[in-house]
Amino acid sequence: MRIGLIGTGRIGSFHAGVLSDHRDVGALVVADTEGQRATEVAQRIGATAAPSVDEVFTWGVDAVVIASATASHADLIGRAARAGLPVFCEKPIALDLPRTLAALREVETAGSILQLGFMRRFDAGYTAARELVRSGALGRLHTLRAITSDPAPPPAAYLPLSGGLYRDCLVHDFDMVRWVTGCEVVEVYATGSDTGPAMFREAGDVDTAAAVLTLDDGTLATATATRCNGAGYDVRLELAGELDQISVGLDDRTPITSTEPQGPPPADEPWPGFLERFAPAYEAELDAFLRVARGELDNPCDGWEALQALRIAEACELSRREHRPVGLDELPAG
């Protein structure tokens, strides 16, 4: 296959390396609005750098991978759809529901393929948790606790473009709550704190957030996130049922220290970031996309699935601003 990759920043460069090593990728064309960066990535992995993004759509590629800045996602998805090209796009489609819905309708009208990058769906721990929940091994679920903690804040310039902590970070947890349990979130109550670095207040964002989610079967979930977890990168999901309790993301690299005399020792090498923690999942989702593009696999995360996680994030932002519970039926669904 001949693949076009748009965006060669941190995650785009990682995807470029994965694609260039993939057995089914015969040629890789990379492009970026910063041409020199695309050239450097192409030289490093033996790919071809396109002079601009436009050439990706005219050089005869079989599919497109979008890892560019969020503001460009919806437009590029539309271009790929009109060109009849299967497209993989890093989340989100857009930072608001109207533009997200417009892009999804364009894909639907074109009858093309869109897979969104919710890589946790390909993580071994989350997959095992989903299977245990669906098998009934935990009994009736009563509580979920989702945690995402970054070891350090992103650059200040990124914050106004990120969409905020709920849309940029916790959206992964919202997707996992749905994907693991098979239930929908019907109501949220969210709050946040901006008492950390001043750049969060200046961007109208929060550095720490918490949300209580009510699922359609009555299960309760909490989801917390922070940009200031100096111990390391910590992503976990705890699921408690009437018969058993399990945890995703609890291993010898989890950056947490027990204060119990007989507790486990602290991690020698805590996870430093998302690329290291989820590298196998990122590789697996791109492998799945290539199979989807060839018609060998059903889409594991289409745009409408991704929309539901964004709707939860939007509800949390509304709840935080207005200090009230927000029902998901208050937001457009399609």
CSV table of C-alpha atoms in Angstrom, one decimal:
chain,number,residue,atom,x,y,z
A,1,MET,CA,0.0,0.0,0.0
A,2,ARG,CA,1.0,3.6,-0.6
A,3,ILE,CA,0.2,5.7,2.5
A,4,GLY,CA,0.1,9.5,2.9
A,5,LEU,CA,0.9,10.9,6.4
A,6,ILE,CA,0.0,14.5,7.2
A,7,GLY,CA,1.7,15.9,10.2
A,8,THR,CA,5.2,15.1,11.5
A,9,GLY,CA,5.2,16.4,15.0
A,10,ARG,CA,5.6,14.1,18.0
A,11,ILE,CA,2.8,11.7,17.3
A,12,GLY,CA,3.1,12.0,13.6
A,13,SER,CA,6.8,11.1,13.7
A,14,PHE,CA,6.0,8.1,15.8
A,15,HIS,CA,3.3,7.0,13.3
A,16,ALA,CA,5.7,7.6,10.4
A,17,GLY,CA,8.2,5.1,12.0
A,18,VAL,CA,5.5,2.5,12.5
A,19,LEU,CA,4.1,2.8,9.0
A,20,SER,CA,7.6,2.7,7.4
A,21,ASP,CA,8.3,-0.6,9.2
A,22,HIS,CA,4.9,-2.1,8.4
A,23,ARG,CA,5.0,-5.1,6.1
A,24,ASP,CA,2.0,-3.9,4.1
A,25,VAL,CA,3.3,-0.4,3.4
A,26,GLY,CA,5.3,-0.3,0.2
A,27,ALA,CA,5.7,3.5,0.1
A,28,LEU,CA,5.1,6.3,2.6
A,29,VAL,CA,4.6,10.0,1.6
A,30,VAL,CA,4.9,12.5,4.5
A,31,ALA,CA,3.8,16.1,4.5
A,32,ASP,CA,3.7,19.0,7.0
A,33,THR,CA,3.0,22.7,6.9
A,34,GLU,CA,6.6,22.9,8.2
A,35,GLY,CA,8.3,21.4,5.2
A,36,GLN,CA,11.7,21.1,6.7
A,37,ARG,CA,10.3,18.9,9.5
A,38,ALA,CA,8.7,16.6,7.0
A,39,THR,CA,11.9,16.4,5.1
A,40,GLU,CA,13.9,15.5,8.2
A,41,VAL,CA,11.4,12.7,9.2
A,42,ALA,CA,11.4,11.3,5.6
A,43,GLN,CA,15.2,11.2,5.5
A,44,ARG,CA,15.3,9.4,8.9
A,45,ILE,CA,12.9,6.6,7.9
A,46,GLY,CA,13.4,6.3,4.2
A,47,ALA,CA,10.1,7.9,3.2
A,48,THR,CA,9.3,10.6,0.6
A,49,ALA,CA,8.6,14.1,1.7
A,50,ALA,CA,5.9,15.9,-0.3
A,51,PRO,CA,6.4,19.6,-1.0
A,52,SER,CA,3.1,20.4,0.6
A,53,VAL,CA,0.0,18.7,2.0
A,54,ASP,CA,-1.8,19.1,-1.4
A,55,GLU,CA,0.5,16.5,-3.0
A,56,VAL,CA,-0.7,13.8,-0.6
A,57,PHE,CA,-4.0,13.9,-2.3
A,58,THR,CA,-2.6,13.9,-5.9
A,59,TRP,CA,0.3,11.4,-5.6
A,60,GLY,CA,-1.8,8.3,-5.8
A,61,VAL,CA,-1.9,7.2,-2.2
A,62,ASP,CA,-4.2,4.4,-1.1
A,63,ALA,CA,-5.1,5.8,2.3
A,64,VAL,CA,-4.3,8.9,4.5
A,65,VAL,CA,-3.2,9.2,8.1
A,66,ILE,CA,-3.8,12.6,9.7
A,67,ALA,CA,-1.6,13.6,12.7
A,68,SER,CA,-1.6,17.3,12.1
A,69,ALA,CA,-2.8,20.2,14.3
A,70,THR,CA,-6.3,19.7,15.6
A,71,ALA,CA,-7.6,22.8,13.7
A,72,SER,CA,-6.9,21.1,10.4
A,73,HIS,CA,-8.5,17.7,11.1
A,74,ALA,CA,-12.0,18.4,9.9
A,75,ASP,CA,-10.9,20.0,6.6
A,76,LEU,CA,-8.4,17.2,5.9
A,77,ILE,CA,-11.0,14.5,6.7
A,78,GLY,CA,-13.3,16.2,4.2
A,79,ARG,CA,-10.7,16.3,1.5
A,80,ALA,CA,-9.9,12.6,2.0
A,81,ALA,CA,-13.6,11.7,1.9
A,82,ARG,CA,-14.1,13.6,-1.4
A,83,ALA,CA,-11.1,11.9,-2.8
A,84,GLY,CA,-12.5,8.5,-1.9
A,85,LEU,CA,-9.6,7.7,0.4
A,86,PRO,CA,-9.8,5.8,3.7
A,87,VAL,CA,-8.6,8.0,6.5
A,88,PHE,CA,-7.2,7.5,10.0
A,89,CYS,CA,-7.3,10.7,12.1
A,90,GLU,CA,-5.9,11.4,15.5
A,91,LYS,CA,-8.6,12.6,17.9
A,92,PRO,CA,-10.4,14.9,17.9
A,93,ILE,CA,-12.2,15.5,14.6
A,94,ALA,CA,-12.8,19.1,15.8
A,95,LEU,CA,-13.0,20.9,19.1
A,96,ASP,CA,-16.8,21.5,18.9
A,97,LEU,CA,-19.8,19.5,18.0
A,98,PRO,CA,-21.0,21.5,14.9
A,99,ARG,CA,-17.7,21.0,13.0
A,100,THR,CA,-17.5,17.4,14.2
A,101,LEU,CA,-21.0,16.7,12.9
A,102,ALA,CA,-20.3,18.4,9.6
A,103,ALA,CA,-17.2,16.3,9.0
A,104,LEU,CA,-19.0,13.1,9.9
A,105,ARG,CA,-21.8,13.9,7.5
A,106,GLU,CA,-19.3,14.6,4.7
A,107,VAL,CA,-17.7,11.1,5.3
A,108,GLU,CA,-21.2,9.6,5.4
A,109,THR,CA,-22.2,11.3,2.1
A,110,ALA,CA,-19.0,10.1,0.4
A,111,GLY,CA,-19.4,6.6,1.7
A,112,SER,CA,-15.8,6.6,2.8
A,113,ILE,CA,-13.9,5.2,5.8
A,114,LEU,CA,-12.9,7.2,8.9
A,115,GLN,CA,-11.1,5.6,11.8
A,116,LEU,CA,-10.4,7.7,14.9
A,117,GLY,CA,-7.3,7.4,17.0
A,118,PHE,CA,-8.5,6.1,20.4
A,119,MET,CA,-5.5,3.9,20.9
A,120,ARG,CA,-6.6,2.6,24.3
A,121,ARG,CA,-9.1,0.3,22.5
A,122,PHE,CA,-6.0,-1.6,21.4
A,123,ASP,CA,-4.2,-1.8,24.8
A,124,ALA,CA,-4.0,-5.3,26.2
A,125,GLY,CA,-5.1,-4.2,29.7
A,126,TYR,CA,-8.2,-2.4,28.5
A,127,THR,CA,-9.1,-5.2,26.1
A,128,ALA,CA,-8.8,-7.8,29.0
A,129,ALA,CA,-11.0,-5.6,31.2
A,130,ARG,CA,-13.7,-5.4,28.5
A,131,GLU,CA,-13.7,-9.1,28.1
A,132,LEU,CA,-14.1,-9.7,31.9
A,133,VAL,CA,-16.9,-7.2,32.2
A,134,ARG,CA,-18.8,-8.6,29.2
A,135,SER,CA,-18.3,-12.1,30.4
A,136,GLY,CA,-20.0,-11.3,33.8
A,137,ALA,CA,-16.9,-12.2,35.8
A,138,LEU,CA,-17.2,-9.1,37.9
A,139,GLY,CA,-20.9,-9.5,38.4
A,140,ARG,CA,-22.9,-6.3,38.5
A,141,LEU,CA,-20.6,-3.3,38.1
A,142,HIS,CA,-21.2,-0.6,40.7
A,143,THR,CA,-18.2,1.7,40.4
A,144,LEU,CA,-15.5,2.7,37.9
A,145,ARG,CA,-12.6,4.9,38.6
A,146,ALA,CA,-10.7,6.4,35.6
A,147,ILE,CA,-7.4,8.2,36.1
A,148,THR,CA,-5.2,10.1,33.6
A,149,SER,CA,-2.2,12.0,35.0
A,150,ASP,CA,0.4,13.7,32.9
A,151,PRO,CA,3.9,14.1,34.4
A,152,ALA,CA,4.3,17.7,33.3
A,153,PRO,CA,2.2,20.4,31.6
A,154,PRO,CA,2.4,20.8,27.9
A,155,PRO,CA,3.9,24.0,26.3
A,156,ALA,CA,1.8,27.1,27.1
A,157,ALA,CA,1.2,27.7,23.4
A,158,TYR,CA,-0.6,24.3,23.1
A,159,LEU,CA,-3.2,25.0,25.7
A,160,PRO,CA,-5.4,27.4,23.7
A,161,LEU,CA,-5.4,24.9,20.8
A,162,SER,CA,-6.0,21.8,22.9
A,163,GLY,CA,-9.7,22.2,23.6
A,164,GLY,CA,-9.1,22.0,27.3
A,165,LEU,CA,-8.4,19.1,29.7
A,166,TYR,CA,-11.8,17.4,29.2
A,167,ARG,CA,-11.6,17.3,25.4
A,168,ASP,CA,-7.9,16.8,25.1
A,169,CYS,CA,-7.2,14.4,27.9
A,170,LEU,CA,-10.2,12.9,29.7
A,171,VAL,CA,-11.9,12.2,26.3
A,172,HIS,CA,-9.8,9.0,26.2
A,173,ASP,CA,-11.2,7.9,29.6
A,174,PHE,CA,-14.8,8.7,28.5
A,175,ASP,CA,-14.3,6.5,25.5
A,176,MET,CA,-13.0,3.7,27.7
A,177,VAL,CA,-15.9,3.9,30.1
A,178,ARG,CA,-18.3,3.4,27.1
A,179,TRP,CA,-16.1,0.8,25.3
A,180,VAL,CA,-15.3,-1.4,28.3
A,181,THR,CA,-18.8,-1.4,29.8
A,182,GLY,CA,-21.0,-1.2,26.7
A,183,CYS,CA,-23.1,1.4,28.5
A,184,GLU,CA,-23.8,5.0,27.7
A,185,VAL,CA,-23.2,8.0,29.9
A,186,VAL,CA,-26.5,9.8,30.6
A,187,GLU,CA,-25.4,12.5,33.1
A,188,VAL,CA,-22.2,14.2,34.3
A,189,TYR,CA,-21.2,16.6,37.0
A,190,ALA,CA,-17.7,18.1,36.6
A,191,THR,CA,-15.4,20.5,38.3
A,192,GLY,CA,-11.8,21.7,37.8
A,193,SER,CA,-9.0,23.5,39.5
A,194,ASP,CA,-6.6,26.1,37.9
A,195,THR,CA,-4.4,26.6,41.0
A,196,GLY,CA,-1.3,25.3,39.2
A,197,PRO,CA,0.8,27.2,36.6
A,198,ALA,CA,-0.6,30.5,35.6
A,199,MET,CA,-0.7,29.5,31.9
A,200,PHE,CA,-3.8,27.4,32.6
A,201,ARG,CA,-5.8,30.4,34.0
A,202,GLU,CA,-4.6,32.5,31.1
A,203,ALA,CA,-5.9,30.0,28.6
A,204,GLY,CA,-9.2,29.6,30.4
A,205,ASP,CA,-8.3,25.9,31.1
A,206,VAL,CA,-7.8,23.9,34.3
A,207,ASP,CA,-4.8,21.8,35.2
A,208,THR,CA,-6.8,19.3,37.3
A,209,ALA,CA,-10.3,18.0,36.7
A,210,ALA,CA,-12.8,15.6,38.1
A,211,ALA,CA,-16.1,14.3,36.9
A,212,VAL,CA,-18.8,12.0,38.1
A,213,LEU,CA,-20.6,10.1,35.3
A,214,THR,CA,-23.9,8.2,35.6
A,215,LEU,CA,-24.3,5.4,33.2
A,216,ASP,CA,-27.6,4.3,31.7
A,217,ASP,CA,-27.6,1.1,33.9
A,218,GLY,CA,-27.0,3.1,37.1
A,219,THR,CA,-23.3,2.4,37.4
A,220,LEU,CA,-21.3,5.3,38.7
A,221,ALA,CA,-17.9,6.3,37.3
A,222,THR,CA,-15.4,8.9,38.4
A,223,ALA,CA,-12.8,10.3,36.0
A,224,THR,CA,-9.9,12.5,37.1
A,225,ALA,CA,-7.1,14.1,35.3
A,226,THR,CA,-4.1,16.4,35.9
A,227,ARG,CA,-1.3,17.9,34.0
A,228,CYS,CA,1.0,18.1,37.1
A,229,ASN,CA,1.7,14.6,38.2
A,230,GLY,CA,5.4,14.8,39.0
A,231,ALA,CA,5.7,11.1,39.9
A,232,GLY,CA,5.2,10.1,36.2
A,233,TYR,CA,2.6,9.2,33.6
A,234,ASP,CA,-0.3,7.4,35.3
A,235,VAL,CA,-3.3,6.0,33.4
A,236,ARG,CA,-5.5,3.5,35.1
A,237,LEU,CA,-9.1,2.2,35.1
A,238,GLU,CA,-10.4,0.4,38.2
A,239,LEU,CA,-13.7,-1.6,37.9
A,240,ALA,CA,-15.5,-2.8,40.9
A,241,GLY,CA,-18.3,-5.3,40.8
A,242,GLU,CA,-20.3,-7.4,43.2
A,243,LEU,CA,-18.1,-10.5,42.5
A,244,ASP,CA,-14.6,-9.0,41.8
A,245,GLN,CA,-12.5,-5.9,41.3
A,246,ILE,CA,-9.8,-5.3,38.6
A,247,SER,CA,-7.4,-2.6,37.6
A,248,VAL,CA,-6.1,-1.6,34.2
A,249,GLY,CA,-2.7,0.1,34.2
A,250,LEU,CA,-1.3,-1.3,37.5
A,251,ASP,CA,2.1,-2.7,36.8
A,252,ASP,CA,5.8,-2.4,37.9
A,253,ARG,CA,6.0,1.0,36.1
A,254,THR,CA,2.9,2.6,37.6
A,255,PRO,CA,4.1,5.8,39.3
A,256,ILE,CA,2.6,5.3,42.7
A,257,THR,CA,4.2,4.5,46.1
A,258,SER,CA,2.4,2.5,48.8
A,259,THR,CA,2.7,3.6,52.4
A,260,GLU,CA,1.9,0.2,53.7
A,261,PRO,CA,4.7,-1.7,55.4
A,262,GLN,CA,4.0,-4.8,53.3
A,263,GLY,CA,3.2,-2.8,50.2
A,264,PRO,CA,4.9,-3.2,46.8
A,265,PRO,CA,8.1,-1.1,46.2
A,266,PRO,CA,7.9,2.1,44.1
A,267,ALA,CA,8.6,1.7,40.4
A,268,ASP,CA,12.2,1.8,39.4
A,269,GLU,CA,11.3,3.3,36.0
A,270,PRO,CA,7.9,5.0,36.1
A,271,TRP,CA,6.2,5.6,32.7
A,272,PRO,CA,7.5,8.9,31.4
A,273,GLY,CA,4.7,9.6,28.9
A,274,PHE,CA,1.9,8.4,26.6
A,275,LEU,CA,4.1,7.2,23.7
A,276,GLU,CA,6.1,4.9,25.9
A,277,ARG,CA,3.0,3.6,27.8
A,278,PHE,CA,0.9,3.0,24.8
A,279,ALA,CA,3.4,2.2,22.0
A,280,PRO,CA,2.1,-1.3,21.3
A,281,ALA,CA,-1.5,0.1,21.2
A,282,TYR,CA,-0.5,2.8,18.7
A,283,GLU,CA,1.1,0.2,16.5
A,284,ALA,CA,-1.9,-2.1,16.7
A,285,GLU,CA,-4.4,0.7,15.8
A,286,LEU,CA,-2.4,1.5,12.6
A,287,ASP,CA,-2.3,-2.1,11.7
A,288,ALA,CA,-6.0,-2.3,12.2
A,289,PHE,CA,-6.5,0.8,10.0
A,290,LEU,CA,-4.5,-0.8,7.1
A,291,ARG,CA,-6.7,-3.9,7.4
A,292,VAL,CA,-9.8,-1.7,7.5
A,293,ALA,CA,-8.7,0.2,4.4
A,294,ARG,CA,-8.2,-3.1,2.5
A,295,GLY,CA,-11.6,-4.3,3.5
A,296,GLU,CA,-10.4,-7.1,5.8
A,297,LEU,CA,-11.7,-5.7,9.1
A,298,ASP,CA,-14.7,-3.8,10.4
A,299,ASN,CA,-13.9,-0.3,11.6
A,300,PRO,CA,-13.0,-0.5,15.3
A,301,CYS,CA,-13.6,3.1,16.0
A,302,ASP,CA,-15.5,5.1,13.5
A,303,GLY,CA,-16.3,8.8,13.7
A,304,TRP,CA,-19.7,8.3,15.3
A,305,GLU,CA,-18.1,6.4,18.1
A,306,ALA,CA,-15.6,9.2,18.6
A,307,LEU,CA,-18.5,11.7,18.7
A,308,GLN,CA,-20.0,10.1,21.8
A,309,ALA,CA,-16.8,10.6,23.8
A,310,LEU,CA,-16.7,14.3,22.6
A,311,ARG,CA,-20.3,14.8,23.7
A,312,ILE,CA,-19.3,13.6,27.2
A,313,ALA,CA,-16.4,16.0,27.3
A,314,GLU,CA,-18.6,18.8,26.1
A,315,ALA,CA,-21.1,18.0,28.8
A,316,CYS,CA,-18.3,18.2,31.4
A,317,GLU,CA,-17.2,21.6,30.2
A,318,LEU,CA,-20.8,22.9,30.4
A,319,SER,CA,-21.1,21.4,33.9
A,320,ARG,CA,-17.9,23.0,35.0
A,321,ARG,CA,-18.9,26.4,33.7
A,322,GLU,CA,-22.4,26.4,35.1
A,323,HIS,CA,-21.8,24.4,38.3
A,324,ARG,CA,-24.6,21.9,37.7
A,325,PRO,CA,-25.3,18.4,36.5
A,326,VAL,CA,-25.7,18.1,32.7
A,327,GLY,CA,-27.6,15.4,30.9
A,328,LEU,CA,-26.2,14.1,27.7
A,329,ASP,CA,-29.7,14.7,26.1
A,330,GLU,CA,-28.9,18.4,26.3
A,331,LEU,CA,-26.3,18.1,23.6
A,332,PRO,CA,-26.8,17.3,19.9
A,333,ALA,CA,-26.3,13.6,19.0
A,334,GLY,CA,-26.3,13.7,15.2
